[in-house]
Amino acid sequence: MKGQITFSQWVPLMEEDCRKHSETSGIRLPENFSINKIFGEAISARKLNRPILQAALTLRKKGFKTCILTNNWLDDSPQRGILAQLMSELGPQFDFMIESCHVGMVKPEPKIYKLVLDTLQANPSEVVFLDDIGTNLKPARDMGMVTILVQDTNTALRELEKVTGVQLLNTATPLPTPCQLGDVSHGYVPIKPGVRLHFVELGTGPVVCLCHGFPESWFSWRYQIPALAQAGYRVLALDMKGYGESSSPPEIEEYSLEVLCQEMIVFLDKLGISQAVFIGHDWGGALVWNLALFYPERVRAVAGVNTPFMPMNTSVSLMEQVKANPRFDYQLYFQEPGVAEAELEKNLPRTFKCLFRRGDEDPVLWMRKATSDLFAGGFLVTFPEQPSLSTMLTEEDIQFYVQQFKKTGFRGPLNWYRNMDANWKWGCKGSGRKILIPALMVTAEKDRVLIPEMSKHMEDWIPHLKRGHIKDCGHWTQMDKPAELNQILIEWLDADVRDPPMTSKL
């Protein structure tokens, strides 16, 4: 059974070996001695060496082949979910993974190192082998591989830098790995006759629904989807109504927040999900705060990215509030059906290159003041005919959005802006309510529209609110500062959403 043994088979064999050794050595074992308990606690406390993992990712991006070689059993223990999560996180990050329990060999047997060479299709002199156990390095070294003992992480990384010639220490915050279009499963939920919602899905665990804003797509969460899934969550990133492969009915009233929230509840019902975490950006943020306000029993926790929660002012209509704030003049330009559609659909690549920019790249668009000829010449008139590509996007990214909006146009997305009176009347019904569920507000320093100051009174209405703030970040936070956003979201989810760990009773 060597190398292909289950945990439940291995434990009694190991305990028997310990008893025999105790008898022959004269060392007395404690009365409560338990291999199962010792290893259960060790497994629960096991953590990834993040700097080493990041070094492997950096080397892989530089063209190195990477492989994980593990000594592990077929885990049928009560803690087996921990190993499953670990392996599901590591697997996609490497070119190859060799697990002893599936190949019938273990380190330090020489034949498993030969398997590594065959898998990598490499000569020993081309391989750098790292391990935290010295005896596992000797066979690799004897074969001619370069070996590095990992006891102190920084020391090991300095050795790896010398061998590979690649800088691995003191590097800038790396860009997270985005999900590839083929990595995610696609789903479609019928909401009502003529309306369906499309989503992509990755991961297992507590459900997290990601709701994008204008004019975006599920693809705007491409850097968050793998990170949240690897952190132990079931991620559902939606094409919001009017976008992508979701339905895009032309009627304006189909896009009121009341209707959109009702349809999100149907979305949960059709998937058999009793509660979900909702994270929203821009218009998606407005949606998720209203879900928390009107359907708190279905919202496990809620987070707004850039979009603050602002209780409805029952004395002044929403339209009047917008007219009084020059920062939102563009929303007035969006009111007349057909006008903004014609401009934004005229040249889709230009539209997205104009809109998707970092906070310090082209702020002038958002800072125009109201005039009698509001947005004369168009919404994008201040931009050149051939705008440069923002540093936070690739041409391939732009083409994805172009293809999505070729399907739907801008009518549905713009209709989200055309329900101000309906949204005000519905919002007033929640006047005076507080949001008492776990909540997070993430502000972005250089968002020119949803400025951080707009969130300053949120604690009055959300007493348990937690906060994150991202410096040098504009409106498109998910792709402007993805690593920083991922860290904030995962730390909050792990603290406020994660199921309590299960304790084995064996």
Short mmCIF file of C-alpha atoms in Angstrom, two decimals:
data_model
loop_
_atom_site.label_atom_id
_atom_site.label_comp_id
_atom_site.label_asym_id
_atom_site.label_seq_id
_atom_site.Cartn_x
_atom_site.Cartn_y
_atom_site.Cartn_z
CA MET A 1 0.00 0.00 0.00
CA LYS A 2 3.06 2.26 -0.02
CA GLY A 3 2.16 5.60 -1.60
CA GLN A 4 -1.44 4.53 -2.21
CA ILE A 5 -2.81 4.36 1.29
CA THR A 6 -5.82 6.07 2.81
CA PHE A 7 -5.56 8.11 5.97
CA SER A 8 -7.80 5.68 7.87
CA GLN A 9 -5.51 2.79 6.84
CA TRP A 10 -2.35 4.70 7.69
CA VAL A 11 -3.34 5.82 11.22
CA PRO A 12 -3.54 2.36 12.87
CA LEU A 13 -0.30 1.27 11.15
CA MET A 14 1.49 4.37 12.41
CA GLU A 15 0.09 3.98 15.93
CA GLU A 16 1.24 0.34 15.99
CA ASP A 17 4.73 1.41 14.91
CA CYS A 18 4.79 4.03 17.68
CA ARG A 19 3.77 1.45 20.29
CA LYS A 20 6.46 -0.97 19.14
CA HIS A 21 9.07 1.76 19.23
CA SER A 22 7.89 2.76 22.69
CA GLU A 23 8.28 -0.78 23.96
CA THR A 24 11.75 -1.32 22.50
CA SER A 25 13.08 2.11 23.49
CA GLY A 26 11.52 2.23 26.94
CA ILE A 27 9.87 5.59 26.14
CA ARG A 28 6.38 5.70 27.58
CA LEU A 29 3.64 7.17 25.41
CA PRO A 30 1.00 9.46 27.01
CA GLU A 31 -2.27 7.72 27.88
CA ASN A 32 -4.18 9.98 25.48
CA PHE A 33 -1.68 9.50 22.64
CA SER A 34 -3.49 9.67 19.29
CA ILE A 35 -1.93 9.88 15.84
CA ASN A 36 -5.34 10.81 14.50
CA LYS A 37 -5.58 13.82 16.82
CA ILE A 38 -2.00 14.94 16.22
CA PHE A 39 -2.31 14.89 12.46
CA GLY A 40 -5.84 16.30 12.53
CA GLU A 41 -4.57 19.35 14.38
CA ALA A 42 -1.56 19.64 12.07
CA ILE A 43 -3.76 19.47 8.98
CA SER A 44 -6.13 22.11 10.34
CA ALA A 45 -3.19 24.45 11.00
CA ARG A 46 -1.54 23.88 7.62
CA LYS A 47 -1.05 27.01 5.50
CA LEU A 48 0.42 27.74 2.12
CA ASN A 49 3.80 29.41 1.90
CA ARG A 50 2.53 32.36 -0.11
CA PRO A 51 5.93 33.87 -1.02
CA ILE A 52 7.10 30.51 -2.41
CA LEU A 53 3.84 30.13 -4.34
CA GLN A 54 4.22 33.63 -5.76
CA ALA A 55 7.79 32.83 -6.78
CA ALA A 56 6.52 29.76 -8.65
CA LEU A 57 3.90 31.87 -10.43
CA THR A 58 6.52 34.45 -11.39
CA LEU A 59 8.82 31.77 -12.78
CA ARG A 60 5.96 30.18 -14.70
CA LYS A 61 5.16 33.55 -16.32
CA LYS A 62 8.82 33.76 -17.31
CA GLY A 63 8.54 30.47 -19.19
CA PHE A 64 9.71 27.97 -16.54
CA LYS A 65 7.77 24.73 -16.20
CA THR A 66 6.54 24.20 -12.63
CA CYS A 67 5.54 21.04 -10.79
CA ILE A 68 4.33 20.10 -7.31
CA LEU A 69 5.48 16.77 -5.86
CA THR A 70 3.60 15.75 -2.73
CA ASN A 71 3.81 13.00 -0.16
CA ASN A 72 0.18 12.59 0.80
CA TRP A 73 -2.39 9.91 1.44
CA LEU A 74 -5.87 9.42 0.04
CA ASP A 75 -7.61 11.57 2.59
CA ASP A 76 -10.80 10.01 3.98
CA SER A 77 -10.49 11.86 7.30
CA PRO A 78 -13.05 14.30 8.72
CA GLN A 79 -10.64 17.10 7.75
CA ARG A 80 -10.39 15.97 4.11
CA GLY A 81 -12.03 19.18 2.89
CA ILE A 82 -8.93 21.11 3.96
CA LEU A 83 -6.70 19.03 1.69
CA ALA A 84 -9.23 19.25 -1.12
CA GLN A 85 -9.27 23.04 -0.87
CA LEU A 86 -5.48 23.17 -0.76
CA MET A 87 -5.08 21.00 -3.83
CA SER A 88 -7.79 22.81 -5.76
CA GLU A 89 -6.02 26.09 -5.09
CA LEU A 90 -2.55 24.83 -5.99
CA GLY A 91 -3.40 22.71 -9.01
CA PRO A 92 -4.31 25.50 -11.46
CA GLN A 93 -1.21 27.50 -10.48
CA PHE A 94 1.28 24.86 -11.69
CA ASP A 95 1.92 23.02 -14.94
CA PHE A 96 1.94 19.61 -13.22
CA MET A 97 0.97 18.06 -9.91
CA ILE A 98 2.23 14.62 -8.84
CA GLU A 99 0.61 13.17 -5.71
CA SER A 100 2.21 10.12 -4.13
CA CYS A 101 -1.18 8.65 -3.28
CA HIS A 102 -2.02 8.41 -6.97
CA VAL A 103 1.29 7.16 -8.38
CA GLY A 104 2.23 4.51 -5.82
CA MET A 105 5.60 6.07 -4.93
CA VAL A 106 6.79 8.42 -2.21
CA LYS A 107 9.70 10.75 -1.57
CA PRO A 108 12.59 9.95 -1.08
CA GLU A 109 12.27 6.88 -3.34
CA PRO A 110 14.44 7.54 -6.44
CA LYS A 111 11.78 6.38 -8.88
CA ILE A 112 9.42 9.25 -8.02
CA TYR A 113 12.16 11.72 -8.97
CA LYS A 114 12.54 9.90 -12.28
CA LEU A 115 8.80 10.37 -12.77
CA VAL A 116 9.24 14.10 -12.21
CA LEU A 117 11.90 14.27 -14.93
CA ASP A 118 9.74 12.31 -17.34
CA THR A 119 6.75 14.54 -16.59
CA LEU A 120 8.73 17.73 -17.11
CA GLN A 121 10.57 16.22 -20.10
CA ALA A 122 13.74 17.67 -18.64
CA ASN A 123 17.31 16.64 -17.88
CA PRO A 124 18.37 16.65 -14.19
CA SER A 125 20.67 19.62 -14.76
CA GLU A 126 17.67 21.68 -15.91
CA VAL A 127 15.68 21.15 -12.70
CA VAL A 128 15.66 23.09 -9.43
CA PHE A 129 14.15 21.00 -6.62
CA LEU A 130 12.89 22.64 -3.40
CA ASP A 131 11.76 20.82 -0.26
CA ASP A 132 11.58 21.57 3.45
CA ILE A 133 12.88 18.09 4.40
CA GLY A 134 16.56 17.43 3.79
CA THR A 135 16.22 13.68 3.18
CA ASN A 136 13.86 14.42 0.29
CA LEU A 137 16.55 16.49 -1.43
CA LYS A 138 19.34 13.88 -1.47
CA PRO A 139 17.96 11.67 -4.31
CA ALA A 140 17.35 14.76 -6.44
CA ARG A 141 20.87 16.01 -5.78
CA ASP A 142 22.35 12.59 -6.54
CA MET A 143 20.61 12.67 -9.92
CA GLY A 144 22.15 16.04 -10.76
CA MET A 145 19.35 18.42 -9.90
CA VAL A 146 19.99 21.72 -8.12
CA THR A 147 18.42 21.48 -4.67
CA ILE A 148 17.29 24.13 -2.19
CA LEU A 149 16.31 23.40 1.41
CA VAL A 150 13.39 25.63 2.41
CA GLN A 151 13.68 26.44 6.10
CA ASP A 152 13.85 30.22 5.98
CA THR A 153 11.69 31.46 3.10
CA ASN A 154 13.74 34.55 2.24
CA THR A 155 16.98 32.57 2.24
CA ALA A 156 15.46 29.98 -0.06
CA LEU A 157 14.16 32.66 -2.41
CA ARG A 158 17.56 34.34 -2.58
CA GLU A 159 19.08 31.00 -3.59
CA LEU A 160 16.34 30.53 -6.18
CA GLU A 161 17.02 34.02 -7.57
CA LYS A 162 20.69 33.15 -8.05
CA VAL A 163 19.90 29.89 -9.81
CA THR A 164 17.17 31.21 -12.11
CA GLY A 165 18.32 34.80 -12.65
CA VAL A 166 14.77 36.01 -11.93
CA GLN A 167 13.99 38.60 -9.25
CA LEU A 168 11.66 37.02 -6.70
CA LEU A 169 12.14 39.21 -3.61
CA ASN A 170 11.07 42.83 -3.15
CA THR A 171 8.90 42.82 -6.23
CA ALA A 172 5.82 44.96 -6.80
CA THR A 173 2.40 43.59 -5.87
CA PRO A 174 1.79 41.01 -8.59
CA LEU A 175 -1.28 41.10 -10.75
CA PRO A 176 -3.64 38.25 -9.75
CA THR A 177 -4.23 35.52 -12.29
CA PRO A 178 -7.50 36.24 -14.13
CA CYS A 179 -9.88 33.43 -14.95
CA GLN A 180 -9.72 32.21 -18.52
CA LEU A 181 -12.97 31.94 -20.44
CA GLY A 182 -12.63 28.14 -20.51
CA ASP A 183 -12.04 27.87 -16.75
CA VAL A 184 -15.56 28.73 -15.65
CA SER A 185 -18.91 27.02 -15.97
CA HIS A 186 -21.79 28.99 -17.46
CA GLY A 187 -25.33 28.86 -16.16
CA TYR A 188 -28.68 30.33 -17.17
CA VAL A 189 -31.60 30.87 -14.82
CA PRO A 190 -35.11 31.50 -16.21
CA ILE A 191 -36.59 34.35 -14.17
CA LYS A 192 -39.92 34.88 -15.93
CA PRO A 193 -41.20 34.57 -19.51
CA GLY A 194 -38.71 36.34 -21.75
CA VAL A 195 -36.14 37.00 -19.03
CA ARG A 196 -33.17 34.90 -18.00
CA LEU A 197 -29.98 35.69 -16.10
CA HIS A 198 -26.60 34.37 -17.16
CA PHE A 199 -23.78 33.73 -14.71
CA VAL A 200 -20.40 32.06 -14.53
CA GLU A 201 -19.48 29.84 -11.61
CA LEU A 202 -16.30 28.69 -9.93
CA GLY A 203 -15.47 27.14 -6.57
CA THR A 204 -17.30 25.52 -3.66
CA GLY A 205 -18.31 26.86 -0.28
CA PRO A 206 -20.52 29.74 0.89
CA VAL A 207 -22.15 31.41 -2.10
CA VAL A 208 -20.81 34.79 -3.20
CA CYS A 209 -22.71 36.67 -5.93
CA LEU A 210 -20.75 39.33 -7.81
CA CYS A 211 -22.85 42.10 -9.37
CA HIS A 212 -21.20 44.45 -11.87
CA GLY A 213 -22.09 47.99 -12.86
CA PHE A 214 -22.34 50.18 -15.97
CA PRO A 215 -21.28 49.43 -18.68
CA GLU A 216 -19.66 46.14 -17.77
CA SER A 217 -20.00 42.35 -17.66
CA TRP A 218 -19.33 39.37 -15.42
CA PHE A 219 -15.87 39.61 -17.02
CA SER A 220 -15.14 42.72 -14.95
CA TRP A 221 -14.67 40.34 -11.98
CA ARG A 222 -12.13 38.20 -13.87
CA TYR A 223 -9.41 38.86 -11.26
CA GLN A 224 -11.71 38.22 -8.30
CA ILE A 225 -13.41 35.00 -9.44
CA PRO A 226 -10.37 32.67 -9.13
CA ALA A 227 -9.11 34.35 -5.96
CA LEU A 228 -12.44 34.02 -4.13
CA ALA A 229 -12.93 30.46 -5.38
CA GLN A 230 -9.45 29.47 -4.22
CA ALA A 231 -10.20 31.05 -0.84
CA GLY A 232 -13.07 28.60 -0.37
CA TYR A 233 -16.17 30.23 -1.82
CA ARG A 234 -18.68 29.34 -4.52
CA VAL A 235 -18.53 32.35 -6.81
CA LEU A 236 -21.43 33.30 -9.07
CA ALA A 237 -20.55 36.29 -11.26
CA LEU A 238 -23.61 37.55 -13.08
CA ASP A 239 -24.28 39.28 -16.33
CA MET A 240 -26.74 41.75 -14.84
CA LYS A 241 -30.06 42.24 -16.59
CA GLY A 242 -29.54 44.02 -19.89
CA TYR A 243 -25.98 42.79 -20.32
CA GLY A 244 -24.12 40.03 -22.16
CA GLU A 245 -25.93 36.72 -22.27
CA SER A 246 -28.65 37.80 -19.84
CA SER A 247 -31.92 39.03 -21.27
CA SER A 248 -32.15 42.67 -22.32
CA PRO A 249 -35.81 43.67 -22.57
CA PRO A 250 -36.34 47.19 -23.99
CA GLU A 251 -38.95 48.39 -21.48
CA ILE A 252 -37.60 50.98 -19.02
CA GLU A 253 -39.69 49.72 -16.10
CA GLU A 254 -37.96 46.33 -16.35
CA TYR A 255 -34.87 47.95 -14.77
CA SER A 256 -36.23 49.55 -11.60
CA LEU A 257 -34.36 48.49 -8.47
CA GLU A 258 -37.54 46.96 -7.07
CA VAL A 259 -37.91 44.69 -10.11
CA LEU A 260 -34.19 43.90 -10.25
CA CYS A 261 -34.10 42.94 -6.56
CA GLN A 262 -37.19 40.76 -6.90
CA GLU A 263 -35.53 38.98 -9.81
CA MET A 264 -32.37 38.38 -7.78
CA ILE A 265 -34.49 36.59 -5.17
CA VAL A 266 -36.00 34.45 -7.95
CA PHE A 267 -32.43 33.78 -9.12
CA LEU A 268 -31.57 32.42 -5.66
CA ASP A 269 -34.80 30.43 -5.47
CA LYS A 270 -34.26 28.76 -8.84
CA LEU A 271 -30.74 27.70 -7.80
CA GLY A 272 -31.93 26.44 -4.40
CA ILE A 273 -29.78 28.99 -2.54
CA SER A 274 -31.27 30.18 0.74
CA GLN A 275 -28.65 32.87 1.42
CA ALA A 276 -25.75 34.43 -0.43
CA VAL A 277 -23.11 37.06 0.05
CA PHE A 278 -23.68 39.92 -2.38
CA ILE A 279 -20.80 42.08 -3.56
CA GLY A 280 -21.65 44.90 -5.96
CA HIS A 281 -19.81 47.63 -7.85
CA ASP A 282 -21.35 50.80 -9.30
CA TRP A 283 -25.01 50.00 -10.14
CA GLY A 284 -24.39 46.51 -8.80
CA GLY A 285 -23.55 48.17 -5.49
CA ALA A 286 -26.86 50.03 -5.45
CA LEU A 287 -28.60 46.72 -6.09
CA VAL A 288 -26.88 44.80 -3.30
CA TRP A 289 -27.46 47.51 -0.68
CA ASN A 290 -31.17 47.44 -1.54
CA LEU A 291 -31.20 43.66 -1.30
CA ALA A 292 -29.76 43.97 2.21
CA LEU A 293 -32.37 46.59 3.08
CA PHE A 294 -35.46 44.85 1.69
CA TYR A 295 -34.46 41.16 1.79
CA PRO A 296 -32.06 40.82 4.74
CA GLU A 297 -33.08 37.20 5.36
CA ARG A 298 -31.61 36.21 1.97
CA VAL A 299 -28.36 38.18 2.29
CA ARG A 300 -25.65 36.49 4.33
CA ALA A 301 -23.41 39.55 4.06
CA VAL A 302 -23.15 42.55 1.75
CA ALA A 303 -20.32 44.63 0.31
CA GLY A 304 -20.28 47.75 -1.79
CA VAL A 305 -17.24 48.41 -3.99
CA ASN A 306 -17.09 52.19 -4.58
CA THR A 307 -20.88 52.46 -4.22
CA PRO A 308 -21.95 53.67 -0.76
CA PHE A 309 -25.25 52.99 0.95
CA MET A 310 -27.24 56.22 1.06
CA PRO A 311 -30.68 56.12 2.67
CA MET A 312 -33.38 57.67 0.55
CA ASN A 313 -34.23 61.31 1.25
CA THR A 314 -38.02 61.26 1.53
CA SER A 315 -38.25 65.05 1.21
CA VAL A 316 -36.47 65.51 -2.12
CA SER A 317 -37.00 63.32 -5.17
CA LEU A 318 -34.07 61.39 -6.56
CA MET A 319 -34.23 63.32 -9.83
CA GLU A 320 -33.95 66.61 -7.98
CA GLN A 321 -31.02 65.30 -5.98
CA VAL A 322 -29.23 64.32 -9.19
CA LYS A 323 -29.94 67.71 -10.80
CA ALA A 324 -28.44 69.43 -7.76
CA ASN A 325 -25.12 67.56 -8.03
CA PRO A 326 -23.01 68.42 -11.12
CA ARG A 327 -21.02 65.25 -10.55
CA PHE A 328 -24.05 63.30 -11.83
CA ASP A 329 -24.84 65.43 -14.91
CA TYR A 330 -24.07 62.47 -17.16
CA GLN A 331 -27.10 60.69 -15.67
CA LEU A 332 -29.32 63.48 -17.01
CA TYR A 333 -27.79 63.00 -20.47
CA PHE A 334 -28.72 59.32 -20.24
CA GLN A 335 -32.43 60.01 -19.66
CA GLU A 336 -33.67 60.46 -23.24
CA PRO A 337 -34.00 57.00 -24.85
CA GLY A 338 -31.94 56.62 -27.98
CA VAL A 339 -29.60 59.59 -27.54
CA ALA A 340 -26.80 58.04 -25.49
CA GLU A 341 -27.37 54.69 -27.19
CA ALA A 342 -26.56 56.17 -30.59
CA GLU A 343 -23.34 57.74 -29.36
CA LEU A 344 -22.04 54.81 -27.29
CA GLU A 345 -22.88 52.17 -29.92
CA LYS A 346 -21.33 54.13 -32.82
CA ASN A 347 -17.78 52.91 -32.17
CA LEU A 348 -17.68 50.29 -29.43
CA PRO A 349 -13.88 49.96 -29.15
CA ARG A 350 -13.59 53.73 -28.74
CA THR A 351 -16.40 53.79 -26.17
CA PHE A 352 -14.73 51.26 -23.90
CA LYS A 353 -11.26 52.74 -24.32
CA CYS A 354 -12.69 56.13 -23.31
CA LEU A 355 -14.59 54.81 -20.30
CA PHE A 356 -12.26 52.17 -18.86
CA ARG A 357 -9.43 54.31 -17.55
CA ARG A 358 -7.52 54.61 -14.31
CA GLY A 359 -8.46 57.43 -11.96
CA ASP A 360 -5.50 59.58 -12.94
CA GLU A 361 -5.66 58.97 -16.71
CA ASP A 362 -8.62 61.07 -17.89
CA PRO A 363 -10.62 62.64 -15.05
CA VAL A 364 -11.97 65.51 -17.13
CA LEU A 365 -14.96 63.50 -18.36
CA TRP A 366 -16.41 63.20 -14.89
CA MET A 367 -15.71 66.75 -13.78
CA ARG A 368 -17.71 68.73 -16.33
CA LYS A 369 -20.22 71.18 -14.88
CA ALA A 370 -23.85 71.55 -15.84
CA THR A 371 -24.59 73.97 -18.65
CA SER A 372 -27.63 74.86 -20.69
CA ASP A 373 -26.31 72.67 -23.50
CA LEU A 374 -25.58 69.70 -21.25
CA PHE A 375 -23.11 67.32 -22.93
CA ALA A 376 -23.47 69.13 -26.24
CA GLY A 377 -21.65 67.04 -28.78
CA GLY A 378 -21.95 63.86 -26.74
CA PHE A 379 -20.84 62.03 -23.63
CA LEU A 380 -17.39 61.23 -25.00
CA VAL A 381 -16.75 64.49 -26.82
CA THR A 382 -13.68 65.38 -24.72
CA PHE A 383 -11.87 62.19 -25.79
CA PRO A 384 -9.86 61.79 -28.99
CA GLU A 385 -11.25 59.76 -31.86
CA GLN A 386 -8.55 57.15 -31.28
CA PRO A 387 -8.00 57.04 -27.52
CA SER A 388 -5.05 55.20 -26.07
CA LEU A 389 -5.52 51.90 -24.29
CA SER A 390 -5.56 52.16 -20.50
CA THR A 391 -2.71 50.43 -18.74
CA MET A 392 -5.18 48.29 -16.78
CA LEU A 393 -6.54 46.54 -19.90
CA THR A 394 -5.39 44.57 -22.91
CA GLU A 395 -6.76 44.78 -26.43
CA GLU A 396 -8.21 41.32 -25.85
CA ASP A 397 -10.11 42.62 -22.82
CA ILE A 398 -11.57 45.46 -24.87
CA GLN A 399 -12.64 43.02 -27.58
CA PHE A 400 -14.51 40.92 -25.04
CA TYR A 401 -16.63 43.91 -24.01
CA VAL A 402 -17.12 44.87 -27.66
CA GLN A 403 -18.45 41.42 -28.52
CA GLN A 404 -20.78 41.41 -25.51
CA PHE A 405 -22.29 44.79 -26.36
CA LYS A 406 -22.71 43.85 -30.00
CA LYS A 407 -25.28 41.36 -28.70
CA THR A 408 -27.27 43.71 -26.48
CA GLY A 409 -26.43 47.30 -27.31
CA PHE A 410 -26.72 49.97 -24.62
CA ARG A 411 -30.52 50.21 -24.28
CA GLY A 412 -30.81 47.81 -21.35
CA PRO A 413 -27.74 49.12 -19.46
CA LEU A 414 -28.90 52.74 -19.85
CA ASN A 415 -32.40 51.85 -18.69
CA TRP A 416 -30.92 51.31 -15.21
CA TYR A 417 -30.59 55.13 -15.08
CA ARG A 418 -34.14 55.80 -16.28
CA ASN A 419 -36.08 54.69 -13.22
CA MET A 420 -35.30 57.53 -10.83
CA ASP A 421 -38.89 58.22 -9.77
CA ALA A 422 -39.71 54.52 -9.34
CA ASN A 423 -36.48 53.95 -7.40
CA TRP A 424 -37.16 56.95 -5.16
CA LYS A 425 -40.70 55.86 -4.32
CA TRP A 426 -39.57 52.29 -3.56
CA GLY A 427 -36.53 53.45 -1.61
CA CYS A 428 -38.69 55.66 0.59
CA LYS A 429 -40.49 52.53 1.82
CA GLY A 430 -37.24 51.52 3.52
CA SER A 431 -36.80 54.89 5.20
CA GLY A 432 -35.57 54.60 8.78
CA ARG A 433 -34.37 51.00 8.46
CA LYS A 434 -30.88 49.96 9.39
CA ILE A 435 -28.75 47.25 7.81
CA LEU A 436 -27.68 44.95 10.64
CA ILE A 437 -26.11 42.10 8.68
CA PRO A 438 -22.31 41.85 8.15
CA ALA A 439 -21.32 44.61 5.73
CA LEU A 440 -18.24 46.02 4.03
CA MET A 441 -17.62 49.31 2.24
CA VAL A 442 -14.61 49.59 -0.08
CA THR A 443 -13.75 53.12 -1.17
CA ALA A 444 -11.38 54.11 -3.98
CA GLU A 445 -9.27 57.24 -3.54
CA LYS A 446 -9.47 58.50 -7.12
CA ASP A 447 -13.02 57.61 -8.11
CA ARG A 448 -14.26 60.91 -9.57
CA VAL A 449 -17.95 60.04 -9.31
CA LEU A 450 -18.42 57.76 -6.29
CA ILE A 451 -16.00 59.73 -4.16
CA PRO A 452 -15.02 58.25 -0.76
CA GLU A 453 -16.62 61.19 1.09
CA MET A 454 -20.05 59.98 -0.01
CA SER A 455 -19.71 57.05 2.40
CA LYS A 456 -18.86 59.05 5.53
CA HIS A 457 -22.22 58.62 7.32
CA MET A 458 -22.78 54.95 6.56
CA GLU A 459 -22.11 53.82 10.13
CA ASP A 460 -25.25 55.70 11.19
CA TRP A 461 -27.27 53.18 9.20
CA ILE A 462 -24.96 50.15 9.23
CA PRO A 463 -23.65 49.77 12.80
CA HIS A 464 -21.49 46.71 12.06
CA LEU A 465 -19.90 48.16 8.92
CA LYS A 466 -16.30 47.30 8.14
CA ARG A 467 -14.21 49.34 5.74
CA GLY A 468 -11.47 49.02 3.18
CA HIS A 469 -9.81 51.85 1.28
CA ILE A 470 -7.62 51.58 -1.81
CA LYS A 471 -5.21 54.39 -2.62
CA ASP A 472 -4.47 55.54 -6.18
CA CYS A 473 -7.52 53.65 -7.42
CA GLY A 474 -10.13 54.98 -9.80
CA HIS A 475 -13.69 53.90 -10.53
CA TRP A 476 -12.95 50.51 -12.12
CA THR A 477 -11.59 49.00 -8.92
CA GLN A 478 -11.78 45.32 -9.88
CA MET A 479 -9.28 45.79 -12.71
CA ASP A 480 -7.47 48.91 -11.50
CA LYS A 481 -6.27 47.44 -8.18
CA PRO A 482 -7.30 43.76 -8.26
CA ALA A 483 -4.74 42.43 -5.76
CA GLU A 484 -5.64 45.04 -3.18
CA LEU A 485 -9.37 44.47 -3.64
CA ASN A 486 -8.98 40.69 -3.43
CA GLN A 487 -7.10 40.97 -0.15
CA ILE A 488 -9.76 43.22 1.38
CA LEU A 489 -12.62 40.99 0.24
CA ILE A 490 -11.04 37.70 1.33
CA GLU A 491 -10.04 39.00 4.77
CA TRP A 492 -13.58 40.27 5.30
CA LEU A 493 -15.21 37.09 4.03
CA ASP A 494 -12.97 34.89 6.16
CA ALA A 495 -13.75 36.97 9.25
CA ASP A 496 -17.48 37.52 8.81
CA VAL A 497 -18.79 34.84 6.47
CA ARG A 498 -16.69 31.69 6.75
CA ASP A 499 -18.38 28.70 8.36
CA PRO A 500 -16.87 27.85 11.76
CA PRO A 501 -14.37 25.01 11.41
CA MET A 502 -15.71 21.52 11.99
CA THR A 503 -14.15 19.61 14.85
CA SER A 504 -13.59 15.91 14.47
CA LYS A 505 -15.28 13.80 17.12
CA LEU A 506 -13.14 10.72 16.41
#
